[in-house]
């Protein structure tokens, strides 16, 4: 797939076979993450956790469900891998790069997943829940000052990608000349 085909074929995948992507596939996805643009080139402000531990993922889903009062809640859709993108978090409104950097890393990984025929879905909700769970946070063993910002669920899927037609009026757009 070329770049445009990837962009127009990408969609959120929310059903997974449970089978783990290969090591080579995960390496390629990580390389796509490392190729992402990063504000001021501050690569050392970012951290990627590749969570493959099914027990951890199940406890994260349970914690998210408990916070929302939902039983049998599966916000990770049975994906066997969760890439968690964390950043140092300055906490001052003028420094707006942290979340943006993490989102861009996640989108690079999502487009790489499409090109490999793997399923992927951006996950922000469960990361909000994770940030309220000290035990789960400590198990990530992040460097001091790093905060999980977002994640990407990844895995094999039986769903197939096809280029989609996107409505031109989907978002308000104004051209100033
Ligand atoms: C910032 C952001 C947060 C998102 N969080 C979640 C999430 O927590 N769970 C989920 O299932 N999808 C999540 N999504 C996926 C969106 O729901 C999805 O991109 C949107 O509905 C459009 O569908 P598409 O990705 O198939 O084009 C998120 C997407 C973005 C960009």
mmCIF file of N, CA, C and O in Angstrom, residues 5-46:
data_model
loop_
_atom_site.group_PDB
_atom_site.id
_atom_site.type_symbol
_atom_site.label_atom_id
_atom_site.label_comp_id
_atom_site.label_asym_id
_atom_site.label_seq_id
_atom_site.Cartn_x
_atom_site.Cartn_y
_atom_site.Cartn_z
ATOM 1 N N UNK A 5 -3.118 5.198 0.117
ATOM 2 C CA UNK A 5 -3.955 3.995 0.304
ATOM 3 C C UNK A 5 -4.055 3.642 1.783
ATOM 4 O O UNK A 5 -5.124 3.268 2.279
ATOM 5 N N UNK A 6 -2.953 3.753 2.491
ATOM 6 C CA UNK A 6 -2.963 3.479 3.944
ATOM 7 C C UNK A 6 -3.907 4.433 4.668
ATOM 8 O O UNK A 6 -4.715 4.024 5.490
ATOM 9 N N UNK A 7 -3.781 5.718 4.329
ATOM 10 C CA UNK A 7 -4.596 6.732 5.029
ATOM 11 C C UNK A 7 -6.083 6.484 4.778
ATOM 12 O O UNK A 7 -6.900 6.534 5.704
ATOM 13 N N UNK A 8 -6.435 6.176 3.521
ATOM 14 C CA UNK A 8 -7.860 6.029 3.214
ATOM 15 C C UNK A 8 -8.401 4.641 3.564
ATOM 16 O O UNK A 8 -9.615 4.452 3.642
ATOM 17 N N UNK A 9 -7.542 3.684 3.815
ATOM 18 C CA UNK A 9 -8.001 2.344 4.219
ATOM 19 C C UNK A 9 -8.104 2.232 5.736
ATOM 20 O O UNK A 9 -8.820 1.379 6.249
ATOM 21 N N UNK A 10 -7.352 3.063 6.441
ATOM 22 C CA UNK A 10 -7.340 2.941 7.903
ATOM 23 C C UNK A 10 -8.720 3.155 8.487
ATOM 24 O O UNK A 10 -9.467 4.025 8.090
ATOM 25 N N UNK A 11 -9.057 2.325 9.429
ATOM 26 C CA UNK A 11 -10.257 2.537 10.248
ATOM 27 C C UNK A 11 -9.992 1.849 11.572
ATOM 28 O O UNK A 11 -9.067 1.019 11.662
ATOM 29 N N UNK A 12 -10.767 2.179 12.573
ATOM 30 C CA UNK A 12 -10.567 1.560 13.882
ATOM 31 C C UNK A 12 -11.053 0.120 13.838
ATOM 32 O O UNK A 12 -12.183 -0.141 13.418
ATOM 33 N N UNK A 13 -10.200 -0.798 14.279
ATOM 34 C CA UNK A 13 -10.553 -2.217 14.322
ATOM 35 C C UNK A 13 -10.831 -2.584 15.776
ATOM 36 O O UNK A 13 -10.008 -2.330 16.660
ATOM 37 N N UNK A 14 -11.995 -3.166 15.986
ATOM 38 C CA UNK A 14 -12.387 -3.490 17.362
ATOM 39 C C UNK A 14 -12.716 -4.969 17.528
ATOM 40 O O UNK A 14 -13.447 -5.344 18.447
ATOM 41 N N UNK A 15 -12.195 -5.811 16.624
ATOM 42 C CA UNK A 15 -12.311 -7.260 16.848
ATOM 43 C C UNK A 15 -10.992 -7.908 16.460
ATOM 44 O O UNK A 15 -10.417 -7.599 15.405
ATOM 45 N N UNK A 16 -10.509 -8.742 17.352
ATOM 46 C CA UNK A 16 -9.184 -9.351 17.201
ATOM 47 C C UNK A 16 -9.285 -10.852 17.392
ATOM 48 O O UNK A 16 -10.128 -11.342 18.152
ATOM 49 N N UNK A 17 -8.407 -11.583 16.690
ATOM 50 C CA UNK A 17 -8.412 -13.041 16.841
ATOM 51 C C UNK A 17 -7.742 -13.448 18.155
ATOM 52 O O UNK A 17 -7.914 -14.574 18.607
ATOM 53 N N UNK A 18 -6.950 -12.553 18.738
ATOM 54 C CA UNK A 18 -6.194 -12.873 19.959
ATOM 55 C C UNK A 18 -4.771 -13.308 19.646
ATOM 56 O O UNK A 18 -3.935 -13.383 20.537
ATOM 57 N N UNK A 19 -4.511 -13.588 18.345
ATOM 58 C CA UNK A 19 -3.163 -14.026 17.966
ATOM 59 C C UNK A 19 -2.195 -12.841 18.001
ATOM 60 O O UNK A 19 -2.522 -11.741 17.549
ATOM 61 N N UNK A 20 -1.013 -13.117 18.533
ATOM 62 C CA UNK A 20 0.021 -12.081 18.682
ATOM 63 C C UNK A 20 0.643 -11.755 17.314
ATOM 64 O O UNK A 20 0.967 -12.680 16.558
ATOM 65 N N UNK A 21 0.843 -10.484 16.984
ATOM 66 C CA UNK A 21 1.638 -10.166 15.788
ATOM 67 C C UNK A 21 3.047 -10.745 15.951
ATOM 68 O O UNK A 21 3.501 -10.968 17.080
ATOM 69 N N UNK A 22 3.736 -10.966 14.843
ATOM 70 C CA UNK A 22 5.088 -11.539 14.941
ATOM 71 C C UNK A 22 6.055 -10.492 15.489
ATOM 72 O O UNK A 22 5.776 -9.282 15.458
ATOM 73 N N UNK A 23 7.209 -10.964 15.930
ATOM 74 C CA UNK A 23 8.245 -10.051 16.412
ATOM 75 C C UNK A 23 8.665 -9.085 15.318
ATOM 76 O O UNK A 23 8.885 -7.894 15.575
ATOM 77 N N UNK A 24 8.764 -9.593 14.072
ATOM 78 C CA UNK A 24 9.182 -8.722 12.960
ATOM 79 C C UNK A 24 8.131 -7.645 12.709
ATOM 80 O O UNK A 24 8.467 -6.486 12.426
ATOM 81 N N UNK A 25 6.854 -8.002 12.823
ATOM 82 C CA UNK A 25 5.791 -6.999 12.628
ATOM 83 C C UNK A 25 5.846 -5.930 13.725
ATOM 84 O O UNK A 25 5.741 -4.728 13.441
ATOM 85 N N UNK A 26 6.027 -6.382 14.949
ATOM 86 C CA UNK A 26 6.098 -5.401 16.053
ATOM 87 C C UNK A 26 7.321 -4.506 15.894
ATOM 88 O O UNK A 26 7.252 -3.295 16.146
ATOM 89 N N UNK A 27 8.431 -5.085 15.430
ATOM 90 C CA UNK A 27 9.630 -4.258 15.201
ATOM 91 C C UNK A 27 9.354 -3.191 14.155
ATOM 92 O O UNK A 27 9.766 -2.041 14.293
ATOM 93 N N UNK A 28 8.645 -3.584 13.090
ATOM 94 C CA UNK A 28 8.355 -2.602 12.033
ATOM 95 C C UNK A 28 7.453 -1.492 12.551
ATOM 96 O O UNK A 28 7.632 -0.315 12.213
ATOM 97 N N UNK A 29 6.487 -1.869 13.385
ATOM 98 C CA UNK A 29 5.584 -0.858 13.952
ATOM 99 C C UNK A 29 6.366 0.084 14.864
ATOM 100 O O UNK A 29 6.191 1.307 14.821
ATOM 101 N N UNK A 30 7.276 -0.473 15.644
ATOM 102 C CA UNK A 30 8.088 0.394 16.517
ATOM 103 C C UNK A 30 8.972 1.316 15.688
ATOM 104 O O UNK A 30 9.153 2.490 16.027
ATOM 105 N N UNK A 31 9.498 0.806 14.581
ATOM 106 C CA UNK A 31 10.323 1.683 13.724
ATOM 107 C C UNK A 31 9.488 2.838 13.175
ATOM 108 O O UNK A 31 9.967 3.967 13.046
ATOM 109 N N UNK A 32 8.213 2.533 12.855
ATOM 110 C CA UNK A 32 7.320 3.609 12.372
ATOM 111 C C UNK A 32 7.085 4.631 13.486
ATOM 112 O O UNK A 32 7.010 5.837 13.228
ATOM 113 N N UNK A 33 6.986 4.161 14.727
ATOM 114 C CA UNK A 33 6.831 5.082 15.869
ATOM 115 C C UNK A 33 8.063 5.980 15.967
ATOM 116 O O UNK A 33 7.961 7.209 16.103
ATOM 117 N N UNK A 34 9.239 5.376 15.863
ATOM 118 C CA UNK A 34 10.478 6.151 16.038
ATOM 119 C C UNK A 34 10.680 7.158 14.901
ATOM 120 O O UNK A 34 11.444 8.111 15.054
ATOM 121 N N UNK A 35 9.994 6.931 13.760
ATOM 122 C CA UNK A 35 10.135 7.848 12.617
ATOM 123 C C UNK A 35 9.218 9.065 12.737
ATOM 124 O O UNK A 35 9.261 9.957 11.894
ATOM 125 N N UNK A 36 8.372 9.108 13.766
ATOM 126 C CA UNK A 36 7.365 10.176 13.873
ATOM 127 C C UNK A 36 8.016 11.528 14.160
ATOM 128 O O UNK A 36 9.078 11.592 14.784
ATOM 129 N N UNK A 37 7.341 12.595 13.726
ATOM 130 C CA UNK A 37 7.823 13.929 14.110
ATOM 131 C C UNK A 37 7.567 14.162 15.597
ATOM 132 O O UNK A 37 6.554 13.708 16.139
ATOM 133 N N UNK A 38 8.487 14.848 16.234
ATOM 134 C CA UNK A 38 8.400 15.099 17.684
ATOM 135 C C UNK A 38 8.763 16.562 17.934
ATOM 136 O O UNK A 38 9.796 17.034 17.414
ATOM 137 N N UNK A 39 7.921 17.258 18.690
ATOM 138 C CA UNK A 39 8.129 18.685 18.946
ATOM 139 C C UNK A 39 9.530 18.958 19.471
ATOM 140 O O UNK A 39 9.979 18.313 20.420
ATOM 141 N N UNK A 40 10.213 19.912 18.824
ATOM 142 C CA UNK A 40 11.585 20.316 19.183
ATOM 143 C C UNK A 40 12.560 19.130 19.163
ATOM 144 O O UNK A 40 13.632 19.209 19.757
ATOM 145 N N UNK A 41 12.153 18.041 18.521
ATOM 146 C CA UNK A 41 13.030 16.856 18.469
ATOM 147 C C UNK A 41 13.334 16.282 19.846
ATOM 148 O O UNK A 41 14.365 15.636 20.039
ATOM 149 N N UNK A 42 12.391 16.465 20.798
ATOM 150 C CA UNK A 42 12.659 16.007 22.172
ATOM 151 C C UNK A 42 12.277 14.530 22.334
ATOM 152 O O UNK A 42 11.322 14.169 23.014
ATOM 153 N N UNK A 43 13.060 13.688 21.664
ATOM 154 C CA UNK A 43 12.782 12.243 21.704
ATOM 155 C C UNK A 43 12.875 11.694 23.127
ATOM 156 O O UNK A 43 12.187 10.748 23.487
ATOM 157 N N UNK A 44 13.730 12.340 23.950
ATOM 158 C CA UNK A 44 13.886 11.824 25.314
ATOM 159 C C UNK A 44 12.711 12.177 26.229
ATOM 160 O O UNK A 44 12.676 11.759 27.380
ATOM 161 N N UNK A 45 11.726 12.937 25.674
ATOM 162 C CA UNK A 45 10.544 13.246 26.485
ATOM 163 C C UNK A 45 9.456 12.189 26.283
ATOM 164 O O UNK A 45 8.356 12.323 26.821
ATOM 165 N N UNK A 46 9.765 11.160 25.493
ATOM 166 C CA UNK A 46 8.735 10.172 25.127
ATOM 167 C C UNK A 46 9.162 8.771 25.525
ATOM 168 O O UNK A 46 10.359 8.446 25.560
#
